Amino acid sequence: EPEVTQTPSHQVTQMGQEVILRCVPISNHLYFYWYRQILGQKVEFLVSFYNNEISEKSEIFDDQFSVERPDGSNFTLKIRSTKLEDSAMYFCASSESRPTHSPLHFGNGTRLTVT
Amino acid sequence: RKEVEQDPGPFNVPEGATVAFNCTYSNSASQSFFWYRQDCRKEPKLLMSVYSSGNEDGRFTAQLNRASQYISLLIRDSKLSDSATYLCVEGSGTYKYIFGTGTRLKVLA
């Protein structure tokens, strides 16, 4: 079964450093997403991406965050200057079609620890 | 009112029991819903999609009540391996999926 793959599985960084989280969505999917989950809390939407541009973003997704699809397979999330409160599990996900028509498929996640 | 609301639990049930969770949503125009299962520190995994009145897959049944704006998940003959957090998700009309907080289930031997 096709999978969403994420690397690295765990990233430790110092406050103020830049991090890039990488994802390869399922190949025939057109919609890509980043979600995060702080330990013990709910899954929170960050951003969705379709047709090479951001479709929607949440209040969490401020100027410190950016996404890119640099080639035909990778989808990245960059955090420019990490804060302690950015520590969370970051999930990349993709869907074949819009949320009203198809489910979301998640990668295994990247656990980001900011020290 | 929160967009998607769930009772956080935990629901502690004996093995073999039937358990049901409800999830309420605020957007009356929403058309698609999903149940996901999440194990501790793992990614959510799709359990079931609900586009019309309901869906059934083995021991799992989901029902959508549009009039009262809730979706239920019924698990029959609970197994120890069913212990997890169950996430109710709304496929919104915009470009995002909206998650509930999840309901924790513990199946006891």
Short mmCIF file of C-alpha atoms in Angstrom, two decimals, chain B residues 18-88:
data_model
loop_
_atom_site.label_atom_id
_atom_site.label_comp_id
_atom_site.label_asym_id
_atom_site.label_seq_id
_atom_site.Cartn_x
_atom_site.Cartn_y
_atom_site.Cartn_z
CA THR B 18 -19.72 -3.16 22.87
CA VAL B 19 -18.73 0.49 23.16
CA ALA B 20 -19.95 3.59 21.34
CA PHE B 21 -18.46 7.04 20.97
CA ASN B 22 -20.22 10.14 19.78
CA CYS B 23 -18.77 13.16 18.04
CA THR B 24 -20.65 16.40 17.40
CA TYR B 25 -19.90 18.94 14.71
CA SER B 26 -20.96 22.54 14.26
CA ASN B 27 -21.02 23.02 10.49
CA SER B 28 -24.38 21.79 9.22
CA ALA B 29 -23.11 21.87 5.63
CA SER B 30 -20.30 19.37 6.23
CA GLN B 31 -20.55 16.29 4.06
CA SER B 32 -17.70 14.00 4.94
CA PHE B 33 -16.38 12.59 8.17
CA PHE B 34 -13.74 10.11 9.13
CA TRP B 35 -12.78 8.05 12.13
CA TYR B 36 -9.11 7.56 12.80
CA ARG B 37 -7.35 5.47 15.37
CA GLN B 38 -4.21 6.81 17.05
CA ASP B 39 -1.88 4.79 19.22
CA CYS B 40 0.38 6.57 21.68
CA ARG B 41 3.04 8.67 19.92
CA LYS B 42 2.05 7.29 16.52
CA GLU B 43 0.36 8.77 13.47
CA PRO B 44 -3.43 8.65 13.09
CA LYS B 45 -4.57 5.75 10.93
CA LEU B 46 -7.79 5.77 8.95
CA LEU B 47 -10.44 3.48 10.37
CA MET B 48 -13.49 4.48 8.38
CA SER B 49 -14.88 7.10 6.03
CA VAL B 50 -18.47 8.33 6.42
CA TYR B 51 -19.97 10.14 3.44
CA SER B 52 -23.64 9.26 3.74
CA SER B 53 -25.71 7.87 6.58
CA GLY B 54 -23.19 5.33 7.74
CA ASN B 55 -20.60 2.68 7.10
CA GLU B 56 -19.73 -0.74 8.49
CA ASP B 57 -16.48 -2.66 8.48
CA GLY B 58 -16.40 -5.87 10.49
CA ARG B 59 -16.81 -5.04 14.18
CA PHE B 60 -16.89 -1.30 13.50
CA THR B 61 -19.99 0.70 12.53
CA ALA B 62 -20.15 4.44 11.97
CA GLN B 63 -23.40 6.36 11.71
CA LEU B 64 -24.03 9.93 10.69
CA ASN B 65 -27.02 11.82 12.05
CA ARG B 66 -27.26 15.05 10.06
CA ALA B 67 -30.35 16.33 11.86
CA SER B 68 -28.58 16.25 15.23
CA GLN B 69 -25.11 16.87 13.77
CA TYR B 70 -23.30 13.95 15.28
CA ILE B 71 -21.35 10.93 14.13
CA SER B 72 -21.07 7.78 16.19
CA LEU B 73 -18.60 4.91 16.19
CA LEU B 74 -19.69 1.55 17.53
CA ILE B 75 -17.18 -1.17 18.32
CA ARG B 76 -18.55 -4.64 18.91
CA ASP B 77 -16.77 -7.49 20.68
CA SER B 78 -13.93 -5.25 21.90
CA LYS B 79 -10.41 -6.67 21.76
CA LEU B 80 -7.43 -5.68 23.90
CA SER B 81 -5.84 -4.42 20.68
CA ASP B 82 -8.67 -1.90 20.23
CA SER B 83 -7.19 0.16 23.08
CA ALA B 84 -6.25 3.48 21.48
CA THR B 85 -7.49 7.03 20.98
CA TYR B 86 -10.25 7.40 18.41
CA LEU B 87 -10.27 10.65 16.47
CA CYS B 88 -13.34 12.11 14.82
#
